[in-house]
Short mmCIF file of C-alpha atoms in Angstrom, two decimals:
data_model
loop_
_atom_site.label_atom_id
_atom_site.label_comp_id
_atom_site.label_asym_id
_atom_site.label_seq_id
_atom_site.Cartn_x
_atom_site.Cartn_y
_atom_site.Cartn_z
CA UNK F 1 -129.62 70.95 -96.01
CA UNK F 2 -132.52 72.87 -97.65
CA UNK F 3 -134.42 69.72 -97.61
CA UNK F 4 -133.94 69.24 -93.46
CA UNK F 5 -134.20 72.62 -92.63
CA UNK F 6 -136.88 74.39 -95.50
CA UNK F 7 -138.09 71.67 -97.32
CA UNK F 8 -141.43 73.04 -99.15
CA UNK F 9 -143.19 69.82 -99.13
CA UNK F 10 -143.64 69.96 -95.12
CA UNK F 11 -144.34 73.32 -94.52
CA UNK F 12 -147.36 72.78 -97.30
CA UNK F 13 -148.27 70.03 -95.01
CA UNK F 14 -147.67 71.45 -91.66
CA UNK F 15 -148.91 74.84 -92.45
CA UNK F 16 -152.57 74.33 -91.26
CA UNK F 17 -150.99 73.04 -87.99
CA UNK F 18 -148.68 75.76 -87.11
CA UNK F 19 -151.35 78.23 -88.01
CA UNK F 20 -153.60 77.08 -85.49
CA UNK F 21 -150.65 77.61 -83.19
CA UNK F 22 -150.20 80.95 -84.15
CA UNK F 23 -153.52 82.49 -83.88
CA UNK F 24 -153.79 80.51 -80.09
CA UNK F 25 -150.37 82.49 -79.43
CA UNK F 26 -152.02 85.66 -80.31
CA UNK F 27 -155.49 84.64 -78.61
CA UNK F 28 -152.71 83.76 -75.79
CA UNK F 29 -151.34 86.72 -76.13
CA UNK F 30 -154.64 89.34 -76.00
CA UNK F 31 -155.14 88.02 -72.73
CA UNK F 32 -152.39 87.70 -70.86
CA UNK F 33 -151.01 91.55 -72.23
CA UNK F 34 -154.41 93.50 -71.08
CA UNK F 35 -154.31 91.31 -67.82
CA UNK F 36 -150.87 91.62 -66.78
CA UNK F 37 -151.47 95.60 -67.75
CA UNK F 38 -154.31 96.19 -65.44
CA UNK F 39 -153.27 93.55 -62.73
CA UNK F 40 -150.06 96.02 -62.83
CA UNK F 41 -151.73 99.11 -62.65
CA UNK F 42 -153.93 97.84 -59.80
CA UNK F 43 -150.53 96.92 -57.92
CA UNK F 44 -148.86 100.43 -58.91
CA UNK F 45 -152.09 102.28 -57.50
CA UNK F 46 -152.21 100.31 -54.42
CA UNK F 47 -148.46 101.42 -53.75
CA UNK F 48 -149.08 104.92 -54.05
CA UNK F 49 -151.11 104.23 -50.87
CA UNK F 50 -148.16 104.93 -48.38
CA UNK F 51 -149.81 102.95 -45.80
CA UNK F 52 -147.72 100.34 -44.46
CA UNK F 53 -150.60 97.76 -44.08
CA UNK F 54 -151.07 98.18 -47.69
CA UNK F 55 -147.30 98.31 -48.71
CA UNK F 56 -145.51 95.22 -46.36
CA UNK F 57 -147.79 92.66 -48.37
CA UNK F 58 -147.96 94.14 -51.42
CA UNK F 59 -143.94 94.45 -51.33
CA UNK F 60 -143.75 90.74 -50.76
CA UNK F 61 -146.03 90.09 -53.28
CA UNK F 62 -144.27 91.98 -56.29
CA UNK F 63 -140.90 90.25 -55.23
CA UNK F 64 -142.44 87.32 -54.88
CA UNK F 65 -143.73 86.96 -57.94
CA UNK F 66 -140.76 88.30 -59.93
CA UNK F 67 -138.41 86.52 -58.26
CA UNK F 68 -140.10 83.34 -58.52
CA UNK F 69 -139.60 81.67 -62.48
CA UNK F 70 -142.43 81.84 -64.64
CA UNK F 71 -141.94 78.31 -65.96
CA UNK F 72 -141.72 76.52 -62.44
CA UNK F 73 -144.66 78.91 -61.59
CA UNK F 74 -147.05 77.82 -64.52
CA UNK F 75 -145.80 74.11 -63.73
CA UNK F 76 -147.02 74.62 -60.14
CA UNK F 77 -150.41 75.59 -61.28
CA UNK F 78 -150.81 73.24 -63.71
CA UNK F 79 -149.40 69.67 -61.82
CA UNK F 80 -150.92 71.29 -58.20
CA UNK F 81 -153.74 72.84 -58.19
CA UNK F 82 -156.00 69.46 -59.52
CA UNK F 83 -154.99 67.84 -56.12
CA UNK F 84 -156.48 70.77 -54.30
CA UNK F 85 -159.40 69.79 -56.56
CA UNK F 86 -159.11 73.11 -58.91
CA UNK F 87 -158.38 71.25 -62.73
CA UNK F 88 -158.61 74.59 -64.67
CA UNK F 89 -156.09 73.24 -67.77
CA UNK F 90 -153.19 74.35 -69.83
CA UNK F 91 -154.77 77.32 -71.10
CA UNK F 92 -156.44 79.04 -67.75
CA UNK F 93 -153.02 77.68 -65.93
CA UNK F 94 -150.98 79.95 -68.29
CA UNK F 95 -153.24 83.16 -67.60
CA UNK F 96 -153.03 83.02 -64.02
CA UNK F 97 -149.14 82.60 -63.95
CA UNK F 98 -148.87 85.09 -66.34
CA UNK F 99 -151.18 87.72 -64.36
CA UNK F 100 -148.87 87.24 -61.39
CA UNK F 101 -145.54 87.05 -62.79
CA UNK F 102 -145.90 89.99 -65.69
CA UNK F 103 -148.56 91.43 -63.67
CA UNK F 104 -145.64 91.95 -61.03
CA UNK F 105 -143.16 93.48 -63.78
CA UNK F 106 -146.15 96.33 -65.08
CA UNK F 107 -146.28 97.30 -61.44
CA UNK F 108 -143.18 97.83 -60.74
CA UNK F 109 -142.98 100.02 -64.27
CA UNK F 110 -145.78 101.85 -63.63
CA UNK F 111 -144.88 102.25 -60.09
CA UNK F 112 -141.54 104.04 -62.00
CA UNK F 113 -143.98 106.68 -64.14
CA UNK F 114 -146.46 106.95 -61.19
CA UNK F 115 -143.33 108.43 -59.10
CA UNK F 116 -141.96 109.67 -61.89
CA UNK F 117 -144.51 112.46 -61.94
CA UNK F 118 -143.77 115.45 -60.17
CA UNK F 119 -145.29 116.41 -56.32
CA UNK F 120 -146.22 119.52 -57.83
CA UNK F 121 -148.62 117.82 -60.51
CA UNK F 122 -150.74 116.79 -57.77
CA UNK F 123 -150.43 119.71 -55.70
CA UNK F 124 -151.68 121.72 -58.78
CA UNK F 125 -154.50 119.89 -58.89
CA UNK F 126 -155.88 118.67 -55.74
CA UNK F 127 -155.73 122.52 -55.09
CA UNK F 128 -158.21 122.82 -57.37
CA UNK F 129 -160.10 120.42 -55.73
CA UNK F 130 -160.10 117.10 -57.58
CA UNK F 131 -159.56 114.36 -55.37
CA UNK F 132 -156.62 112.19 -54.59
CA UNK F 133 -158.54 109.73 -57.55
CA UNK F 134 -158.98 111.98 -59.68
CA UNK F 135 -155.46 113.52 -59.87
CA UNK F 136 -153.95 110.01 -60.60
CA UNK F 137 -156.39 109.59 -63.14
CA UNK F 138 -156.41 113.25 -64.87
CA UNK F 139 -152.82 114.28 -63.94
CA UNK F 140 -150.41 111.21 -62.85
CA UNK F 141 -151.57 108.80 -64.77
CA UNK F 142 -151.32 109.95 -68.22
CA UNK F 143 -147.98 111.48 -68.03
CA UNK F 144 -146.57 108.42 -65.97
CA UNK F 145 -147.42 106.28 -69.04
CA UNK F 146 -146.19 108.31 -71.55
CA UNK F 147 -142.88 108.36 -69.35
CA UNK F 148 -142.41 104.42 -68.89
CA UNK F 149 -143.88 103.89 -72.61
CA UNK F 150 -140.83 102.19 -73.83
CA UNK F 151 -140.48 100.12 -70.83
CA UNK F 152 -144.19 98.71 -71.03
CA UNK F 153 -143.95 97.93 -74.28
CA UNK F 154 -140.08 96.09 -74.18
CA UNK F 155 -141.96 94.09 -71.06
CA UNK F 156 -145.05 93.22 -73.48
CA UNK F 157 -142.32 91.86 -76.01
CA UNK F 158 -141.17 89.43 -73.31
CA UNK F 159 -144.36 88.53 -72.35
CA UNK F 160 -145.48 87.29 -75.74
CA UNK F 161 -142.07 85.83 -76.09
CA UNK F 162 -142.69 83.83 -72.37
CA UNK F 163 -146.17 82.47 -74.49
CA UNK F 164 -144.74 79.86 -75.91
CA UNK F 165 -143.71 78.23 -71.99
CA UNK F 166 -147.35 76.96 -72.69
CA UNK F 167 -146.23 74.41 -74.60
CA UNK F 168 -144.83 73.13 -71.54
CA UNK F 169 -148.59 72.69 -70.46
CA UNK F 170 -149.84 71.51 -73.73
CA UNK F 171 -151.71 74.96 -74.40
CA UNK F 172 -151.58 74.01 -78.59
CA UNK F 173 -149.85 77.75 -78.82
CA UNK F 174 -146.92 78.35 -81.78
CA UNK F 175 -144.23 76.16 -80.35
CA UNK F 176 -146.08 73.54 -79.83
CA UNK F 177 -147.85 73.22 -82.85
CA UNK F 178 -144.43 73.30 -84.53
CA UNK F 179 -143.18 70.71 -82.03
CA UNK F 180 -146.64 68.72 -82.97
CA UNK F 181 -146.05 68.96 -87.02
CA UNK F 182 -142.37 68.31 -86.34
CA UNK F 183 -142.59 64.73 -84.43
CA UNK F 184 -145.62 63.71 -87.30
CA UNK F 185 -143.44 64.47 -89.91
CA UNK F 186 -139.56 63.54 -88.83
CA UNK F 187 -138.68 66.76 -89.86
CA UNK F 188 -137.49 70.55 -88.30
CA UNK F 189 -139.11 72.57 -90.65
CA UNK F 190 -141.91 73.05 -89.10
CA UNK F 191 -140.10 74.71 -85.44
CA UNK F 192 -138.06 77.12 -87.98
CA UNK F 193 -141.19 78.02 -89.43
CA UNK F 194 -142.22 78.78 -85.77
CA UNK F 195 -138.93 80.83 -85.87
CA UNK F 196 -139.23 82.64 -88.56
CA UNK F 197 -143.47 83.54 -87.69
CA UNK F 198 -142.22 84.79 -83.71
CA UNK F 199 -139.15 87.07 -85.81
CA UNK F 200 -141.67 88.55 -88.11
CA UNK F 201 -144.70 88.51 -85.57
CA UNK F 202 -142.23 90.70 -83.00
CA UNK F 203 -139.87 92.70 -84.84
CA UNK F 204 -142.21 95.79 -86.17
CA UNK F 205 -142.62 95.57 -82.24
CA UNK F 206 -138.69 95.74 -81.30
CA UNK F 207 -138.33 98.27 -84.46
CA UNK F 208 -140.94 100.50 -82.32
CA UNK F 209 -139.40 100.31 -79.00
CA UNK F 210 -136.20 101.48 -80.74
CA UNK F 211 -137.77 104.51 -82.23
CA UNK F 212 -139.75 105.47 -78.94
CA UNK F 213 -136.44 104.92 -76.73
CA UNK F 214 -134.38 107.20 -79.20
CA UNK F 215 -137.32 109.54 -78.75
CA UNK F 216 -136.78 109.51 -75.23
CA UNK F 217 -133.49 110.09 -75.02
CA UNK F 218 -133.87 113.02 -77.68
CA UNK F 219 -136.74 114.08 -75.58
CA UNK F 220 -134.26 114.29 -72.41
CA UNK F 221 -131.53 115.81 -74.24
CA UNK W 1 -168.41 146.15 -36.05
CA UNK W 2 -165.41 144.78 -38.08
CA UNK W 3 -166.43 142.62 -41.13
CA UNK W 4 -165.23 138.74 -40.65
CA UNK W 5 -162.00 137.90 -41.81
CA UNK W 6 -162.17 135.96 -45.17
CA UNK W 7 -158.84 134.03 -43.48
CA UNK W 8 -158.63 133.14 -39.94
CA UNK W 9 -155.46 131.31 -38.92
CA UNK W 10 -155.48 131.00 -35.33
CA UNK W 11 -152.00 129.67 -33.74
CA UNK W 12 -150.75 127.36 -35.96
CA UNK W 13 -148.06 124.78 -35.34
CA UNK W 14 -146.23 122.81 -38.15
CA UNK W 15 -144.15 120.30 -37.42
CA UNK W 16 -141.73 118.14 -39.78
CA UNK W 17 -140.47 115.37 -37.88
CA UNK W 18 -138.04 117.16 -35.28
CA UNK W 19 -138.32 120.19 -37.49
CA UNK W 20 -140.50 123.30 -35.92
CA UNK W 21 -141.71 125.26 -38.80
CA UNK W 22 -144.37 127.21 -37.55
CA UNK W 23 -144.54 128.01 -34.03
CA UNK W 24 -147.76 129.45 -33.27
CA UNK W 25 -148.32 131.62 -36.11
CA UNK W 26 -151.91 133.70 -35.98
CA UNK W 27 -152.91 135.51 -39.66
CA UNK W 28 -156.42 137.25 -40.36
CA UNK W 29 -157.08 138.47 -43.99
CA UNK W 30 -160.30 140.74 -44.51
CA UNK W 31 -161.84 140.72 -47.69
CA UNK W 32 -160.32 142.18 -50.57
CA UNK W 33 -157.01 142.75 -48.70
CA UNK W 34 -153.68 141.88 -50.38
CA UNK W 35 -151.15 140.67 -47.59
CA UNK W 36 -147.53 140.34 -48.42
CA UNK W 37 -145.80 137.54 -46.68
CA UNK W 38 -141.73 138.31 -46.61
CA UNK W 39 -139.02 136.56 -44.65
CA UNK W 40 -135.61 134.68 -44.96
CA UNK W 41 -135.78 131.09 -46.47
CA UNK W 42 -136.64 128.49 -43.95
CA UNK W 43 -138.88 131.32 -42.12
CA UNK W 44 -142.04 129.32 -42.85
CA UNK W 45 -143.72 131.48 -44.73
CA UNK W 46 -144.57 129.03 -47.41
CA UNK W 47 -145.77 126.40 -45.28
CA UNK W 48 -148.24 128.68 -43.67
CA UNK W 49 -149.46 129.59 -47.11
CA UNK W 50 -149.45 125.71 -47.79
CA UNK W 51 -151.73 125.31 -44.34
CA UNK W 52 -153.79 127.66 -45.12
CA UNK W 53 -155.76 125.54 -48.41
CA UNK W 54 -154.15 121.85 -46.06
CA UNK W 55 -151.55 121.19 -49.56
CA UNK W 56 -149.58 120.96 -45.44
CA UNK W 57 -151.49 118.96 -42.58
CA UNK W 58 -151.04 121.31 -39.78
CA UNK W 59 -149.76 119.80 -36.29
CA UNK W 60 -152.04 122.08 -34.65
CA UNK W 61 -154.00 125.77 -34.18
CA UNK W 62 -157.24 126.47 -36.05
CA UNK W 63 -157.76 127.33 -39.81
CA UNK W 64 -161.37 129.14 -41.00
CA UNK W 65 -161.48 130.45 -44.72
CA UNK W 66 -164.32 132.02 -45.79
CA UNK W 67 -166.28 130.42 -42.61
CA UNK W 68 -165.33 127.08 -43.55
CA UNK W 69 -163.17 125.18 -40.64
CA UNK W 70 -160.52 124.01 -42.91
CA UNK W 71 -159.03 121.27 -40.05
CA UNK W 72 -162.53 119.93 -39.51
CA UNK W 73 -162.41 116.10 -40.35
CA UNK W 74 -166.49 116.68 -41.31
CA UNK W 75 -165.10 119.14 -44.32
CA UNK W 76 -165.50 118.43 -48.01
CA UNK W 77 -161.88 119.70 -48.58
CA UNK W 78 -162.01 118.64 -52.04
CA UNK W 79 -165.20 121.23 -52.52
CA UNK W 80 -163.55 123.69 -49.78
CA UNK W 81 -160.04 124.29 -52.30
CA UNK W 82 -162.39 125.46 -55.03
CA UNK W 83 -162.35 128.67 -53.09
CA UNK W 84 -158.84 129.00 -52.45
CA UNK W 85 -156.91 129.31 -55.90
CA UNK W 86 -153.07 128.63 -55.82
CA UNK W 87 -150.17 129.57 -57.48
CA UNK W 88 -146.95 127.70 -56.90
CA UNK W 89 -143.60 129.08 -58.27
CA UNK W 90 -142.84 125.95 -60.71
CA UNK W 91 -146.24 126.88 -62.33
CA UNK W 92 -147.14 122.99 -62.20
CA UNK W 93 -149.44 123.25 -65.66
CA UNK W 94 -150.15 119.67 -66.26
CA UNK W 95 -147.57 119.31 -69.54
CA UNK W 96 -149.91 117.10 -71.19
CA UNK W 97 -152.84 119.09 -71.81
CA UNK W 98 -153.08 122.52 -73.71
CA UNK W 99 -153.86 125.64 -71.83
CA UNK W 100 -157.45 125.48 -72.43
CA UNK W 101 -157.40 121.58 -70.99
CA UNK W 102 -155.27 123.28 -67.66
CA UNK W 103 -157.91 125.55 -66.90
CA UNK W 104 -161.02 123.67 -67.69
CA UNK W 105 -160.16 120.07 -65.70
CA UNK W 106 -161.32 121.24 -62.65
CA UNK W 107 -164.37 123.13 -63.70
CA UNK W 108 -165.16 119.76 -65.62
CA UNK W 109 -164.39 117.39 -63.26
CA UNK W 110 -164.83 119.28 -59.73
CA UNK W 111 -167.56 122.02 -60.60
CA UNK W 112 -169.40 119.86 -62.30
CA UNK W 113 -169.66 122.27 -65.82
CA UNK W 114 -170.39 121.06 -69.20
CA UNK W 115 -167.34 120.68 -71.73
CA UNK W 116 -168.71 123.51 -73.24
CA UNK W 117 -169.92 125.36 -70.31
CA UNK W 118 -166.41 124.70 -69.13
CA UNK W 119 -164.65 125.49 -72.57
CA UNK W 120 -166.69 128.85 -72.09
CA UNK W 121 -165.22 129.73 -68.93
CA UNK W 122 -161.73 128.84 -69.30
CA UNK W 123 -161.21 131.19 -72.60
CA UNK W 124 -162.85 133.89 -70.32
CA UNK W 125 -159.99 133.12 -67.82
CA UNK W 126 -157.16 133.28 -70.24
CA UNK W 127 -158.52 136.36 -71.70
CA UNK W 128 -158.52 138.08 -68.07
CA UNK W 129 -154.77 136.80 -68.41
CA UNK W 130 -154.08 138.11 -71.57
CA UNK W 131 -153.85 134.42 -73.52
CA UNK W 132 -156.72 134.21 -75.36
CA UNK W 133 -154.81 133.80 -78.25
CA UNK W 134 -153.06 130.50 -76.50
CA UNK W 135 -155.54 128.57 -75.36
CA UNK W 136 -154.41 125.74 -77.41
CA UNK W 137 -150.79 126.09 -76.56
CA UNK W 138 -149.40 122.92 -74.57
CA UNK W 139 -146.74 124.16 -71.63
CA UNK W 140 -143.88 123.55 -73.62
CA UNK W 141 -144.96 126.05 -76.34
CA UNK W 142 -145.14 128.97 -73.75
CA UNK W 143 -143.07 131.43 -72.08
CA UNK W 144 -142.50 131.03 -68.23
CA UNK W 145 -144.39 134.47 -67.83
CA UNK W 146 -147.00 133.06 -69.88
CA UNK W 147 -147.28 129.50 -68.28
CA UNK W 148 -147.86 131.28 -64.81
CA UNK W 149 -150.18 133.56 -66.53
CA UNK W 150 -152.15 130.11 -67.45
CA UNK W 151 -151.67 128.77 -63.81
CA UNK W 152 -153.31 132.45 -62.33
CA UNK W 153 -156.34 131.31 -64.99
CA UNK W 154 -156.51 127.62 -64.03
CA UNK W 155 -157.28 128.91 -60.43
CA UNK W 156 -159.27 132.39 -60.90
CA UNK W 157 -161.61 130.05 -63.60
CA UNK W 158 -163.31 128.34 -60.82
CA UNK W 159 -164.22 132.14 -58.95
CA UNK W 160 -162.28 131.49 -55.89
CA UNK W 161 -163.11 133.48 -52.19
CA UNK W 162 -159.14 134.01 -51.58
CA UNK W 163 -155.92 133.56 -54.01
CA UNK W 164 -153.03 132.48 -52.29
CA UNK W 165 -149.48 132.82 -54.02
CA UNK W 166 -146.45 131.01 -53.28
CA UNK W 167 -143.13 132.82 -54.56
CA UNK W 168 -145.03 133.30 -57.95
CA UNK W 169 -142.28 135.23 -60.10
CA UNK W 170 -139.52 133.34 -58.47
CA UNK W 171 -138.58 131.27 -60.99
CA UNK W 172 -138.62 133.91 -64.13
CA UNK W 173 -136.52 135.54 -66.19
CA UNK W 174 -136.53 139.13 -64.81
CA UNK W 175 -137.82 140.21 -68.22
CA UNK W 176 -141.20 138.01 -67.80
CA UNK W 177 -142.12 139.39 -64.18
CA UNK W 178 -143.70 142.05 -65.67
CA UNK W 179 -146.61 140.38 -67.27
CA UNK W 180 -147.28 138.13 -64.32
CA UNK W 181 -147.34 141.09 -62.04
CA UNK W 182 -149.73 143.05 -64.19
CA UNK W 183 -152.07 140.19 -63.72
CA UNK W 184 -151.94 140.00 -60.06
CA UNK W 185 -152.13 143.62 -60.02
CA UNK W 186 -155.26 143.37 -62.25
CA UNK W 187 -156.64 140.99 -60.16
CA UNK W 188 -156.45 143.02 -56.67
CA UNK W 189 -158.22 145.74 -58.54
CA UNK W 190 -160.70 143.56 -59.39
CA UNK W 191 -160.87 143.08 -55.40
CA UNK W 192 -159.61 139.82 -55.32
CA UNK W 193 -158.62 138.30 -51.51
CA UNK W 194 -155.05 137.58 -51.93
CA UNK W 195 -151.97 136.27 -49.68
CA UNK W 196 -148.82 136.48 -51.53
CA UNK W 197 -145.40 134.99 -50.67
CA UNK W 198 -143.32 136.68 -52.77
CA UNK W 199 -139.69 139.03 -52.63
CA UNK W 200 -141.14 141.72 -54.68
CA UNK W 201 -140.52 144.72 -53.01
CA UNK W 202 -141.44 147.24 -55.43
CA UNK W 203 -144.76 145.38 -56.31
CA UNK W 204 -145.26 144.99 -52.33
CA UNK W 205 -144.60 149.00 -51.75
CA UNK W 206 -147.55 149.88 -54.18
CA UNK W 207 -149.91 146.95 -54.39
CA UNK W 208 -150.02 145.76 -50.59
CA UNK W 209 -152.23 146.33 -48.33
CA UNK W 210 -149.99 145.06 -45.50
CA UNK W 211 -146.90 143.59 -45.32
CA UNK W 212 -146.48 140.35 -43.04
CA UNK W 213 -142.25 139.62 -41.90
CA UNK W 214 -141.89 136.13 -40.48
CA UNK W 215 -138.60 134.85 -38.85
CA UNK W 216 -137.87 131.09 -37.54
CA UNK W 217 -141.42 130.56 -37.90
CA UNK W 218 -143.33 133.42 -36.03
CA UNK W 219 -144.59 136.64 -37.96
CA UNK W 220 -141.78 139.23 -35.94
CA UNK W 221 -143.68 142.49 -37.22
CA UNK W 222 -146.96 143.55 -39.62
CA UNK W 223 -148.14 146.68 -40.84
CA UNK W 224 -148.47 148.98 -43.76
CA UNK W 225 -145.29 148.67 -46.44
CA UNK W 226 -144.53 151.71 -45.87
CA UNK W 227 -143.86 151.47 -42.15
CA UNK W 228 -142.23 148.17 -42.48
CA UNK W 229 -139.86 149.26 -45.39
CA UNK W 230 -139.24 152.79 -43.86
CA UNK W 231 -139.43 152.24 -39.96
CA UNK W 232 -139.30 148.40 -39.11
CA UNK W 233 -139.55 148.16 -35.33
CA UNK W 234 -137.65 145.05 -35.01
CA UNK W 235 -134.30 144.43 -35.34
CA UNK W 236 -134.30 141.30 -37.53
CA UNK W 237 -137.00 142.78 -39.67
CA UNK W 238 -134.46 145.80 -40.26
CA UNK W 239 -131.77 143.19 -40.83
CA UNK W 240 -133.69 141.45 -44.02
CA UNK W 241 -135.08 144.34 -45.16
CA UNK W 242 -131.05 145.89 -45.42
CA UNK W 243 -130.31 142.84 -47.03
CA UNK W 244 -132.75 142.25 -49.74
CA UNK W 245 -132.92 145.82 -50.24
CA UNK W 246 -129.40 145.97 -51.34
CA UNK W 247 -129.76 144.05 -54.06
#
């Protein structure tokens, strides 16, 4: 059992493998978290624009894009755009999906803090003067964050979760390194060393989202 | 020849949706007068206050403070507002900065000061308010009397023409009134413009200048407290000035 599932021998030989996969899931990662975040933002401050030019489109966008699977989405990108003549690869296929679809889910949470922020806030200070800009930016913002914390962060555990769907487009992230070392050498070890690297890689994460949402609830108490 | 008004609301109309909230209201303020604006709830006296800075879009009439057409599309209403402080009765401090950080974001970001020019100025402003001592206090860590106290400094800071106040002791415990009354009284000796929304009659009686009773969104009757406490001409000023008086 032991020897299938943990045998020493292939992990010593796979190791070099799967760490290349790691460090492309966290180069993976460090992009498609910051661009998700400001895509998100971007879509969060264009709602606050009550206009309804500005908030038909951008309404079908957001459900668009969450409502449309990220895996069929990246698939999409990756098998369609070279016949309109666009072969960006694996890697720039994954960013883009992942800039629409979690770019979608940020909005909608910041959207949450954004109105989560009392009228008053802004009253307070555009009667001071500062501009409808600048009171999002000085005022809103910064307690709309603080508010949805927990809910950006649980979202940025899924999204470096949803990484390893780049496998699917042979972006040589975690999984499929793992899947790689695992067909070379007969063997599973390697994909439950890809198990055990995601548990420890993402659970001083989930133990932070715990404390933050007990925070929050003692905060609303 | 009579001075300019600092305020010069000429018949203004407010509309929300169907609702009529003012109906051709008119209100001059001369310098260094202190107008009290009473009336029932839903008299919209507190959207006229809201006009006057445009926090409220009005539907129509004309607006001048301090010789600035407020309603003018060509305004800077950004730079206008630094003129006209505010006081709202929630106190709206921004929770996530300390007291200091309330007062000085707008001298810092709209007037332009240094942080330190800034920093300078907002401790002068708490001081007037008697928080000197709390200037690195967030919200939380204050008193209701005390966070209006803050809000009064966050908006006398940046030397405004006019102060207008919207139901500012409202939402206190009777015990902190005091305090924030002492500072609005300090500030009209100082000869501060002010418009004040408020139910506090025996602050009214010996701070006011005049005394300003709207109904269903007209002003019904004006004049000194005294006449308006004592002798109201009007029968519906008479009939909310029996009511809040017995309380």
């Amino acid at each position: 059992m032991i020897q299938t599932f943990f045998n020493v021998e292939i992990i010593a030989a796979s190791w070099p493998i799967v760490v290349a996969g790691l460090l492309n899931t966290v180069l993976l990662s460090l992009i498609v978290v910051p661009l998700g975040l400001f895509g998100g933002l971007i879509l969060a401050l264009l709602a606050s624009v009550r206009h309804p030019a500005v908030r038909w489109p951008l309404m079908v966008w957001v459900d668009f894009f969450r409502a449309f699977p990220p895996l069929v989405l990246l698939i999409l990108l990756f098998a369609g755009l070279p016949f309109a003549g666009l072969d960006l690869g694996g890697f720039a296929c994954v960013a883009i999906a992942f800039f629409l679809n979690t770019g979608s889910y940020y909005g909608e949470i910041f959207r949450a803090g954004i109105e989560s922020v009392p009228a008053g806030q802004v009253e307070a200070g555009r009667s001071t003067g500062l501009s409808r800009l600048q009171a999002m930016r000085y005022i809103v913002l910064p307690q709309a964050v603080r508010n949805v914390l927990p809910d950006l962060l649980s979202n940025t555990l899924e999204v470096v979760k949803l990484t390893s769907l780049g496998s699917v487009v042979a972006v040589p992230e975690l999984l499929y390194q793992a899947r790689q070392a695992q067909s070379l050498t007969y063997n599973p070890t390697p994909i439950v060393v890809a198990a055990v690297i995601y548990f420890l890689m993402l659970w001083p994460l989930v133990r932070l989202l715990s404390r933050l949402e007990n925070r929050a609830l003692a905060g609303r108490r | 020849m009579k001075p300019q008004p600092i305020v010069d609301a000429r018949a203004v109309h407010k509309h929300f949706g169907a609702l009529h909230v003012l109906k051709g209201v008119d209100l001059k303020v001369a310098e260094r007068e202190l107008v009290f604006v009473i009336g029932p709830s839903g008299s919209g006296k507190s959207t006229l206050l809201r006009c006057l800075n445009r926090l409220e879009e009005p539907s129509s009439g004309s607006i001048v403070v301090d010789g600035i057409d407020m309603l003018d599309p060509r305004t800077d209403i950004n730079h206008a507002r630094q003129r006209i402080g505010m006081v709202f009765q929630s106190f709206n401090l921004y929770p996530h900065m300390t007291a200091l950080g309330n007062v000085t974001l707008a001298l810092r970001k709209v007037a332009g000061k240094s942080r330190a020019e800034a920093d300078r100025l907002g401790r002068a402003a708490l001081e007037r308010v008697g928080l000197a001592d709390r200037a690195d206090h967030t919200p939380g860590q204050l008193s209701g009397g005390q966070q209006q106290r803050v809000a009064i400094a966050r908006s006398i800071a940046l030397e405004p023409r006019v102060m207008l106040f919207d139901e500012p002791t409202s939402a206190l415990d009777p015990e902190l009134v005091g305090s924030v009354l002492e500072v609005m009284r300090s500030l009209r000796e100082s000869g501060m413009t002010m418009v004040v929304v408020s139910h506090e009659m025996g602050f009214a009686r010996n701070a006011a200048d005049r005394v300003v009773f709207m109904d269903d969104g007209l002003i019904v009757e004006q004049g000194p407290p005294a006449a308006i406490f004592e002798t109201p001409t009007q029968d519906r000023t008479r009939a909310f000035i029996g009511q809040i008086q017995r309380h």
